[in-house]
Coordinates of C-alpha atoms in Angstrom, one line a residue:
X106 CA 80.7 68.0 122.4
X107 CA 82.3 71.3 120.9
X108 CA 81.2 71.4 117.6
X109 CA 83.6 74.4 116.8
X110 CA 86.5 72.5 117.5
X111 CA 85.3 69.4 115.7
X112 CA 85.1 71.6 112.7
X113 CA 88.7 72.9 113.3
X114 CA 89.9 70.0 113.2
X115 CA 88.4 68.7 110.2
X116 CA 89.3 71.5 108.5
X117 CA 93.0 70.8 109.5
X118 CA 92.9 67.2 108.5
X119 CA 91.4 68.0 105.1
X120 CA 94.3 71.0 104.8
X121 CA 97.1 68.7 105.3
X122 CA 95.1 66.2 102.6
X123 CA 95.8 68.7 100.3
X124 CA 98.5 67.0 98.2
X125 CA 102.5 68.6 97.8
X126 CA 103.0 70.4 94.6
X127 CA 105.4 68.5 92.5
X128 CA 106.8 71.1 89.8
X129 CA 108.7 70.2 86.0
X130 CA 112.1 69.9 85.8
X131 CA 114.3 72.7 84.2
X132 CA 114.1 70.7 80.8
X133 CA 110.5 70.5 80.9
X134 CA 110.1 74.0 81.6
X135 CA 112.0 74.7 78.3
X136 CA 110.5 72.5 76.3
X137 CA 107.2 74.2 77.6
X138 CA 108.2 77.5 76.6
X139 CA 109.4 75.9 73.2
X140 CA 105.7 74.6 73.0
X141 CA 104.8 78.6 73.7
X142 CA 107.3 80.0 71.3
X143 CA 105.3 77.9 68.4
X144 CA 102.2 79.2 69.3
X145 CA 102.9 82.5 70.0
X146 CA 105.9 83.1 67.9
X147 CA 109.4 82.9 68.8
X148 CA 109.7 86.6 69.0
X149 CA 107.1 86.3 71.8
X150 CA 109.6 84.2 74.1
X151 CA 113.3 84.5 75.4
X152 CA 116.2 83.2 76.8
X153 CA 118.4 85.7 77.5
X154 CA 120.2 85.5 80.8
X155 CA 119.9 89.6 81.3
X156 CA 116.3 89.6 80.5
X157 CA 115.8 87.2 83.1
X158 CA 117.5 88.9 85.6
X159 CA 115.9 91.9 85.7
X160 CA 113.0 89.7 85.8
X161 CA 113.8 88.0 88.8
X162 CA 115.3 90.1 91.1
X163 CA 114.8 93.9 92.0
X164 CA 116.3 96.9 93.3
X165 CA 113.4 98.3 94.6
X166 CA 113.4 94.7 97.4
X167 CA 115.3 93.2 99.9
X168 CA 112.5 90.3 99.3
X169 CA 114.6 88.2 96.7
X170 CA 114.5 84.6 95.8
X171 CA 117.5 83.0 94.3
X172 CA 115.5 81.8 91.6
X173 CA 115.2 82.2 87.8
X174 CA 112.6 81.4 85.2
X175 CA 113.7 79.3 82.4
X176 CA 112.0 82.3 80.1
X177 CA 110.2 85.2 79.7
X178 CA 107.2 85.0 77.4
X179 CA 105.5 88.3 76.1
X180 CA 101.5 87.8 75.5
X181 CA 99.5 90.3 73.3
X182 CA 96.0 88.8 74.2
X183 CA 93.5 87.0 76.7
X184 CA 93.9 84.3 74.2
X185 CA 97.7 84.1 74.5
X186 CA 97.7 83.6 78.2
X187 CA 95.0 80.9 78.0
X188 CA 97.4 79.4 76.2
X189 CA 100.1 80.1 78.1
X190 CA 98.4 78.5 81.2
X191 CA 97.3 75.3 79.5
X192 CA 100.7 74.2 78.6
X193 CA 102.2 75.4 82.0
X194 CA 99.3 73.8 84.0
X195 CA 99.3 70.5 81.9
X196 CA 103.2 70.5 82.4
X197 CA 103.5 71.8 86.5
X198 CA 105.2 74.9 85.5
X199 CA 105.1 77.6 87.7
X200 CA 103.7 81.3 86.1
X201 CA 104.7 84.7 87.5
X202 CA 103.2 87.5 86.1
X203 CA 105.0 91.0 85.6
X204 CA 104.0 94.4 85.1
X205 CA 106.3 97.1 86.2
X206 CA 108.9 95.1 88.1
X207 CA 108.5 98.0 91.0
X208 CA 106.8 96.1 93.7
X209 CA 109.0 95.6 97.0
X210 CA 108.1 92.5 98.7
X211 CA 109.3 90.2 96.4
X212 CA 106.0 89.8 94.6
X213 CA 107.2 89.1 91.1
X214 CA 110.3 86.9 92.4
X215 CA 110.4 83.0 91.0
X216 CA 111.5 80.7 94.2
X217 CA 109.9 77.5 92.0
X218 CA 112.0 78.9 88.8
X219 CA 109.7 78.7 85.9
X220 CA 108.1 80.9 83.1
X221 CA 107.7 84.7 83.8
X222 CA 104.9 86.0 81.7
X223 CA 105.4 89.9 80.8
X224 CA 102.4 92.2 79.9
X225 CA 104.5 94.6 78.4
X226 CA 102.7 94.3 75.1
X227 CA 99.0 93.9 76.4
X228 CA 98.9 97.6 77.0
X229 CA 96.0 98.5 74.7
X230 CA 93.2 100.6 76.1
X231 CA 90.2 98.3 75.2
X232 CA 87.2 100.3 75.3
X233 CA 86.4 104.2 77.0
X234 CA 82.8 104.6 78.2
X235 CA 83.0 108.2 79.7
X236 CA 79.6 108.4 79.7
X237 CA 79.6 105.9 82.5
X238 CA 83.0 107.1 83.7
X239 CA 85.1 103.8 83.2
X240 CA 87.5 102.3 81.1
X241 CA 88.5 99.1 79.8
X242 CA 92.2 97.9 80.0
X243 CA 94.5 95.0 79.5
X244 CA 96.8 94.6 82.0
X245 CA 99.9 96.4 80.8
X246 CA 98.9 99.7 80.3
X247 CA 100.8 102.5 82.9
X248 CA 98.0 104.3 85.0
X249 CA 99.5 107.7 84.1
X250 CA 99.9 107.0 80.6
X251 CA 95.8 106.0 81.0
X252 CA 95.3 109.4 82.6
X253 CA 97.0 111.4 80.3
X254 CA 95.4 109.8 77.8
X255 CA 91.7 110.4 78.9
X256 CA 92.8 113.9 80.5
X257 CA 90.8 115.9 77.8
X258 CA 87.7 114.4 78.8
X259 CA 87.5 115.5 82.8
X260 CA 88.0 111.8 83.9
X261 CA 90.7 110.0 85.9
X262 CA 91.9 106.9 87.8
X263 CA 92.5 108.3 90.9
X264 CA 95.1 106.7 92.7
X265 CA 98.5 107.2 92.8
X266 CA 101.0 104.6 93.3
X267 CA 104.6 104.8 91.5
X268 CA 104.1 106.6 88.3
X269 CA 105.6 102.7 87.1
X270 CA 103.2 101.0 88.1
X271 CA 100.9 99.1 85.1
X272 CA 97.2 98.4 85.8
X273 CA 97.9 94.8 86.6
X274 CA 100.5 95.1 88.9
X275 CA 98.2 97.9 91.0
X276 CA 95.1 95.1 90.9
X277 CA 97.4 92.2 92.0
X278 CA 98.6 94.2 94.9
X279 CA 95.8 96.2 96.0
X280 CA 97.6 99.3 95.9
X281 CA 96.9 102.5 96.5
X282 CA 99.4 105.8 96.9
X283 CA 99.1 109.1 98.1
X284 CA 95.8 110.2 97.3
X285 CA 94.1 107.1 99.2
X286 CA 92.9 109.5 102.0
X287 CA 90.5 110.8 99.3
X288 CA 90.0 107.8 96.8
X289 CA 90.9 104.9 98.7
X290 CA 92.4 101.9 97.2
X291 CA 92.7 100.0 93.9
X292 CA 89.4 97.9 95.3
X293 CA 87.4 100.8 95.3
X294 CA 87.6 101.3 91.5
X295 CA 87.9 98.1 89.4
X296 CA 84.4 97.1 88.3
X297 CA 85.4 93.9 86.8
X298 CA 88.1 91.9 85.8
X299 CA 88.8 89.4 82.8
X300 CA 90.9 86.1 84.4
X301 CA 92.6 83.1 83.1
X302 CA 92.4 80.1 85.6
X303 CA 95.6 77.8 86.1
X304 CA 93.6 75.3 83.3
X305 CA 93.8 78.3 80.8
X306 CA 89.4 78.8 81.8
X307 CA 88.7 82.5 80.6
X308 CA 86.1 83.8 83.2
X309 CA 84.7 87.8 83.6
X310 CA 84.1 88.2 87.5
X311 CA 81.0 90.2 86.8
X312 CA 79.3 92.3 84.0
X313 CA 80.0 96.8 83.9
X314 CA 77.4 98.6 86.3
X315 CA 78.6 100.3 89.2
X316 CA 76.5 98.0 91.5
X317 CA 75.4 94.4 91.6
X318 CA 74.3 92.1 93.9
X319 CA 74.4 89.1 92.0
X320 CA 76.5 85.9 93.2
X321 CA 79.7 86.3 94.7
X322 CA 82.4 89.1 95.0
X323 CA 84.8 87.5 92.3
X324 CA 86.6 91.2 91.5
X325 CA 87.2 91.2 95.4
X326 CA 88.9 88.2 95.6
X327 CA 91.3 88.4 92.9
X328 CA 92.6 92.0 93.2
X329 CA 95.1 91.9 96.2
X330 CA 96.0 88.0 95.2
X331 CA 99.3 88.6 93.6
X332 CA 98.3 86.6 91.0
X333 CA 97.7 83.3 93.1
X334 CA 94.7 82.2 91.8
X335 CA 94.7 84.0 88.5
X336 CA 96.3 86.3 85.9
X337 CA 94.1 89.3 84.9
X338 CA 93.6 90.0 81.5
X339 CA 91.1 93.0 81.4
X340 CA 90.2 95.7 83.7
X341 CA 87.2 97.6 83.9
X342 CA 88.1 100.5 85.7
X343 CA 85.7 103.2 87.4
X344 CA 86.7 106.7 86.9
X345 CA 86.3 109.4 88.8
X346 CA 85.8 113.5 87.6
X347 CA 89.0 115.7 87.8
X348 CA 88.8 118.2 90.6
X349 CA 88.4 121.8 89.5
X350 CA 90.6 123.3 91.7
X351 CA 93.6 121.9 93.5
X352 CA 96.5 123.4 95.6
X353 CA 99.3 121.5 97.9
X354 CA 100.7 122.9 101.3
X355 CA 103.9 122.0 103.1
X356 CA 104.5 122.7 106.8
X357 CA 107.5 121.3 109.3
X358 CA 107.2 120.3 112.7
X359 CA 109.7 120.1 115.7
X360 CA 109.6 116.4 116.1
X361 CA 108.0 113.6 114.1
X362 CA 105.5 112.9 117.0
X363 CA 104.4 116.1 116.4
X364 CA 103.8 116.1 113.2
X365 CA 102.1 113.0 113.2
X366 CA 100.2 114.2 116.4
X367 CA 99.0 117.1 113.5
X368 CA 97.6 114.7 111.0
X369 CA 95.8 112.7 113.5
X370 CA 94.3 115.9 113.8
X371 CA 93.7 117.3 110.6
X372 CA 91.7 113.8 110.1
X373 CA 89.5 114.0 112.8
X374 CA 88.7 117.4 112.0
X375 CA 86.6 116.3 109.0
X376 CA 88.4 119.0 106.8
X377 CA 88.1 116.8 102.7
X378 CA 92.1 116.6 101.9
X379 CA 92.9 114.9 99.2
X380 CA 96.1 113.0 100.5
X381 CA 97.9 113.9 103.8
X382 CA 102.0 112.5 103.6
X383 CA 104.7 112.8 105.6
X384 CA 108.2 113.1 105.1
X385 CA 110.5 112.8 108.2
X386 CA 114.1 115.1 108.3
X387 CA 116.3 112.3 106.6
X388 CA 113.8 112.6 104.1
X389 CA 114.2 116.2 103.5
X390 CA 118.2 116.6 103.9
X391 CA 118.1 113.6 101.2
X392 CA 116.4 116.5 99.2
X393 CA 118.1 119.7 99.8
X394 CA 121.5 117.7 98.4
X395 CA 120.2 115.5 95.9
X396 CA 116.7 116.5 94.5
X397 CA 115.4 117.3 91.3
X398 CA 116.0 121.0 90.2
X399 CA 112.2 121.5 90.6
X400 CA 112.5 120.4 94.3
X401 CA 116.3 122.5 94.8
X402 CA 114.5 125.6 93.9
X403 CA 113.6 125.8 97.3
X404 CA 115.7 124.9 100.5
X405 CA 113.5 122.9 102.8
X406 CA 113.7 122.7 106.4
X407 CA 115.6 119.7 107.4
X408 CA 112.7 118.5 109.8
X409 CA 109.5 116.3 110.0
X410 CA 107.6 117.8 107.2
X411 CA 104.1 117.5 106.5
X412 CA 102.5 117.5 102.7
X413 CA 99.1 118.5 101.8
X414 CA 97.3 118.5 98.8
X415 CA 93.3 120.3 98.6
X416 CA 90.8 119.6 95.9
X417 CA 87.7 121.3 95.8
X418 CA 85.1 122.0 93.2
X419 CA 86.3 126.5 93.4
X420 CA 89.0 128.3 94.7
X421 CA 87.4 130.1 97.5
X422 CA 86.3 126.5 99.0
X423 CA 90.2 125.4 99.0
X424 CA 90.9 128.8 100.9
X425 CA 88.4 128.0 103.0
X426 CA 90.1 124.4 104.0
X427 CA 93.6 126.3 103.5
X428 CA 92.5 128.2 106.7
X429 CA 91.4 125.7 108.6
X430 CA 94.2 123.5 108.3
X431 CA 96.2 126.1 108.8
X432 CA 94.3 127.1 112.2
X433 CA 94.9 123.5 113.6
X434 CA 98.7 123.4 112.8
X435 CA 99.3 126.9 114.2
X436 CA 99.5 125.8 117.6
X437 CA 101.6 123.0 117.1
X438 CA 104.6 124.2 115.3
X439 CA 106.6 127.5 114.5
X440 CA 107.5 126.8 111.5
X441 CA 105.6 128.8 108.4
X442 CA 102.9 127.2 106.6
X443 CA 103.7 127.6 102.9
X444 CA 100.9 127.1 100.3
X445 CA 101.5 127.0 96.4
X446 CA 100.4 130.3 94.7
X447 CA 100.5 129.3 91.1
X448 CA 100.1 125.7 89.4
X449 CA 104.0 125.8 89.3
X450 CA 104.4 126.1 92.7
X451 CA 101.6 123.8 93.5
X452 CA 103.9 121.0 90.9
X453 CA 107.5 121.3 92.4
X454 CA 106.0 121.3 96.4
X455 CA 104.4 118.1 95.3
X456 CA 107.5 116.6 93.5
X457 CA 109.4 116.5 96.4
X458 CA 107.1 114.0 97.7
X459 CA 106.9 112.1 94.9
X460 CA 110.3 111.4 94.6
X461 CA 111.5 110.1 97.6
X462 CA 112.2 106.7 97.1
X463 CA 113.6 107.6 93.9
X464 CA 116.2 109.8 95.8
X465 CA 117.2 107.4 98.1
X466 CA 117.4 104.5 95.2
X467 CA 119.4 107.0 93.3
X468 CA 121.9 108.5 96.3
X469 CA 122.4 105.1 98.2
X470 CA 126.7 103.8 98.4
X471 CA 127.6 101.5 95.8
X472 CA 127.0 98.2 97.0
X473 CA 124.1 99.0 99.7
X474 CA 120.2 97.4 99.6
X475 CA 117.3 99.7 100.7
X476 CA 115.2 97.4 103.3
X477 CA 112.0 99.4 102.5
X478 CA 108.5 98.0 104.5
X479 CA 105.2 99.3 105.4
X480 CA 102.2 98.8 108.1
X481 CA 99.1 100.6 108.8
X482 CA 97.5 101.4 112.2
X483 CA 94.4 102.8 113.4
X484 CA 94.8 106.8 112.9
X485 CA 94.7 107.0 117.1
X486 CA 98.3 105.1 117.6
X487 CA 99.8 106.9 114.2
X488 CA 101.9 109.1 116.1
X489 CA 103.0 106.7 118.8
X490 CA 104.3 104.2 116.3
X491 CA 106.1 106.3 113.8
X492 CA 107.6 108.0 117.1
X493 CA 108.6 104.9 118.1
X494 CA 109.7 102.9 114.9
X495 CA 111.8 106.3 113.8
X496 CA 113.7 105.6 117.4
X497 CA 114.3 102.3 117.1
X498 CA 115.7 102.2 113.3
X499 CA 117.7 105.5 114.3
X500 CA 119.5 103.6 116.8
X501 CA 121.2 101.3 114.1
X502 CA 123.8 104.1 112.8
X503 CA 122.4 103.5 109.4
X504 CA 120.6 105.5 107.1
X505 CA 116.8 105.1 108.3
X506 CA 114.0 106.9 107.2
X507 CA 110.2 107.1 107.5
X508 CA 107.7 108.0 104.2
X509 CA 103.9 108.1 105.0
X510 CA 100.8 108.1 104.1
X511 CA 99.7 109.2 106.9
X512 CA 95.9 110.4 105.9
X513 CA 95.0 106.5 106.1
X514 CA 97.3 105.7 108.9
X515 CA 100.1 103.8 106.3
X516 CA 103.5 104.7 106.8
X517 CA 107.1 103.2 105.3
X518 CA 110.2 102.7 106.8
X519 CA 113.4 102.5 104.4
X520 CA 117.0 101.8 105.8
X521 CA 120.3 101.1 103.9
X522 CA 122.8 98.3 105.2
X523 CA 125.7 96.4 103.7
X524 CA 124.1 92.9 102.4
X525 CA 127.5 91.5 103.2
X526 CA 127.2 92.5 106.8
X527 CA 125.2 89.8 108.6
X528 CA 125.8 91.9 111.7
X529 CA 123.7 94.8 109.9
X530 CA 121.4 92.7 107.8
X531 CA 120.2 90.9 111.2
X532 CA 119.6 94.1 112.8
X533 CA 117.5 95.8 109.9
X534 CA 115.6 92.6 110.0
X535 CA 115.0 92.7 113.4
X536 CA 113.9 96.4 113.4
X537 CA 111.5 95.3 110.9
X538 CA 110.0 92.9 112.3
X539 CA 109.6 94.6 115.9
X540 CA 107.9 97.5 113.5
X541 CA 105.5 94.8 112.6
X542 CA 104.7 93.5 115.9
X543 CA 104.2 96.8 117.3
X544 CA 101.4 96.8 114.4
X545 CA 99.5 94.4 115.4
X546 CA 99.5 94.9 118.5
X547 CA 98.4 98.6 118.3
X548 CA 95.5 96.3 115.8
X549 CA 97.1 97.4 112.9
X550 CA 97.8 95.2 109.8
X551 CA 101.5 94.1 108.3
X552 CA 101.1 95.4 105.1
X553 CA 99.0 98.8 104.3
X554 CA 99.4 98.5 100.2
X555 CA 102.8 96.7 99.4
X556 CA 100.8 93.1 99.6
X557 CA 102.5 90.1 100.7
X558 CA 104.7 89.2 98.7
X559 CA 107.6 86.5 100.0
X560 CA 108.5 89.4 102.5
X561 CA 105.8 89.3 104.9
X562 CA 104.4 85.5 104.3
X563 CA 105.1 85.1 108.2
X564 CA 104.0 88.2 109.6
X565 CA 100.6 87.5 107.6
X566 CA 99.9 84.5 110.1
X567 CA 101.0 86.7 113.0
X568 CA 97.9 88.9 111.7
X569 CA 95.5 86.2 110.1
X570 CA 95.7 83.3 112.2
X571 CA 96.5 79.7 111.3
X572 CA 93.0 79.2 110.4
X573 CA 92.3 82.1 108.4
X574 CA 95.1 80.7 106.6
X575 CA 94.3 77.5 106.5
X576 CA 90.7 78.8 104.4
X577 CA 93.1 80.8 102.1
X578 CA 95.2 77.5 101.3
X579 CA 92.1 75.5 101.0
X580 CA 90.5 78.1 98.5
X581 CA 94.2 78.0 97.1
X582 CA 94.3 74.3 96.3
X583 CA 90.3 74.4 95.0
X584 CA 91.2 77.0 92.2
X585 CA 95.3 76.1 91.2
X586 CA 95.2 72.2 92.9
X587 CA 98.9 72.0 91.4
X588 CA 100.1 75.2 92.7
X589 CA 101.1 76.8 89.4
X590 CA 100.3 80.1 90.1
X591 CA 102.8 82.7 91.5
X592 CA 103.9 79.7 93.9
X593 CA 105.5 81.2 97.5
X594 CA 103.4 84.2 97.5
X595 CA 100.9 85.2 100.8
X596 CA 101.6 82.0 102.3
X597 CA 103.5 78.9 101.4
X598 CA 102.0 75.4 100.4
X599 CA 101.9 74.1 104.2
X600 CA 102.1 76.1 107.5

């Protein structure tokens, strides 16, 4: 007898017990955010058809649902959302949380229609400990507000994602930015995390020290959930010390083989960068003709383009690394290796990175969506995929470009198309998906730091498995049985 397979399959059967969520009907979901607007206030809910628009649907995503909540309800405490989930919960109504609105993959979108709970007023910093180097937040405070905030002390949360992003959004996506080859990713720095079930349950995933080994991994398995199994009310956040000394370096390569080839490299050569990007040449003719004045003070070879940014605890130990890097590129391009002088400098190199998807948002023809994805690899087939994804979503004739992150092997691909053109649409989507593929095959995953989403629910059993699934739906159904929260995200109700 295989046991294995008797477990499989008694898994499956007790997966596809699991009964179909049945959700409220429009009317309901009013009257529940009525019930809301009297707890909360009526100030605290609203209607309005443009509100819930920009709720709904984003620029920033070709992952869009059709779908609309009924309202938009503004929370100003744990307390409010435990209310907030009770009625929905006793009533079937579908919650999405919001933070920014800048995710990509569709991650805030309402297939299920329902009520879209904003945390644009739980932005309170709760309590600072930097003693212990952390911080407590609610959910909608802005990460760079946080660090300019706590600036004067020598501490801060070292990621960096889109300077939009809010606290909750970064736990409910696991995201990271560009300084994950340093600091890795939101996981590595939230302590604990405050959580209101789909029953309205208030629960704290584990108490403030920087190590415990007692019961589960709750924080783990609610940051990167998108909200599935929980909204997060508080963060506990670790912090980490401000480097001393800092410089960024810029250097172009002939092809954008090579200059991934170089940061395969530079991260083998145990040399500490603090993020590694890459920018390929649509990237930089985007900012010779439309950048920020910083970024035109300078004109900037129209080719692959690698960025570097060095953090050390002195200046003669970021010369040091300066030289080294620069030893390893030498070899491997003729173009100059320029280095900021001055903190100035060292600001407008960096800004050109930092705003490229701004750039292309900005620039793009009136009537055009930006299809913009991500994967990650192992840092050994880097090169061989960007090479090869840069080919293939050249060959379209549209606007294609690749952004990465390439110290930690995570790279994007952004392309503009007519929506109207299904001829162009299918062909974007095709070159994504191929992109994807390629992925796992090279044993890489679908989706370095954008999440899930509605985007990638497919590609994520491609990756997973149907049984790794499966566990995920059964967990799934054991926390939100009626499938209230953030419905359609990571996977959908059956297979």
């Amino acid at each position: 007898m295989d046991v294995s397979k008797t477990v499989l399959k008694d898994a499956k059967k007790e997966e596809h017990s699991l009964a179909k969520p049945t959700y409220a009907s429009r009317k309901e979901m009013l009257d529940a955010a009525d019930e809301i607007a009297r707890i909360l206030g009526h100030d605290a809910v609203t209607y309005d058809a443009h509100v819930l628009e920009h709720h709904g649907h984003s620029d920033w995503s070709t992952s869009n649902s059709p779908g609309r909540a009924v309202a938009v309800v503004y929370p100003r405490t744990t307390d409010h959302v435990s209310a907030i989930a009770q009625i929905c919960n006793a009533r079937n109504v579908p919650m999405v949380p919001f933070g920014a609105g800048s995710s990509v993959e569709g991650n805030f979108s309402q297939p299920y229609s329902g009520i879209c709970i904003d945390f644009t007023y739980m932005d309170r910093v709760i309590a600072f400990h930097p003693e212990d180097m952390d911080v407590v937040v609610q959910p909608g405070v802005n990460w760079v507000d946080l660090n300019n905030q706590i600036a004067h002390t020598g501490l801060f949360v070292p990621l960096d994602p889109s300077p939009t992003a809010t606290v909750g959004g970064m736990v409910s996506t696991n995201c990271s930015g560009t300084n994950a080859m340093r600091y890795g990713t939101m996981k590595d720095w939230v302590l604990n995390l405050t959580v209101i079930l789909p029953d309205g349950r208030v629960i704290k995933t584990r108490r403030r020290p920087r190590k415990t080994s007692a019961g589960y991994n709750l924080t783990s398995l609610f940051v990167g959930t998108e909200g599935t199994l929980g909204i997060v009310t508080e963060v506990t956040l670790k912090l980490a010390p401000i480097p001393k000394e800092t410089s960024v370096a810029v250097v172009a390569f002939p092809t954008i083989h090579s200059a991934a080839a170089a940061a395969s490299k530079l991260i083998r050569s145990g040399i500490q960068l603090a993020a590694l990007e890459l920018m390929d040449d649509e990237q930089m003719k985007l900012l010779n003709a439309h950048g920020s004045d910083a970024v035109r003070k300078r004109v900037w070879d129209e080719k692959p383009t690698l960025f570097l940014k060095f953090s050390g605890t002195t200046k003669d130990a970021i010369k040091s690394d300066v030289s080294r890097v620069g030893d390893i590129i030498k070899p491997l391009t003729d173009s100059k290796f320029h280095f900021a002088k001055t903190k100035q400098d060292e600001l407008d190199l960096w800004s050109a990175r930092k705003e490229a998807l701004f750039t292309m948002v900005n620039t793009r023809p009136r009537g055009t969506e930006i299809w913009s994805t991500d994967v990650a690899v192992p840092i050994s087939r880097l090169a061989e995929i960007i090479e090869i994804s840069k080919r293939e979503c050249g060959s379209l004739g549209l606007f294609a470009s690749v952004v990465g992150h390439v110290g930690d092997g995570n790279f994007h691909v952004s392309m503009m198309y007519d929506p109207t053109n299904s001829q162009q649409k299918q062909a974007v989507a095709k070159c994504v998906k191929n992109m994807m593929t390629r992925a796992l095959e090279m044993e890489g995953t679908v989706s370095g730091e954008h999440a899930i989403g509605i985007g990638k629910k497919e590609c994520l059993v491609d990756e997973l498995g149907e049984e790794t699934i499966g566990l995920m739906r059964q967990l799934k159904a054991s926390v939100d049985p009626k499938w209230v929260m953030n419905p359609g995200k990571v996977f959908d109700w059956m297979g």
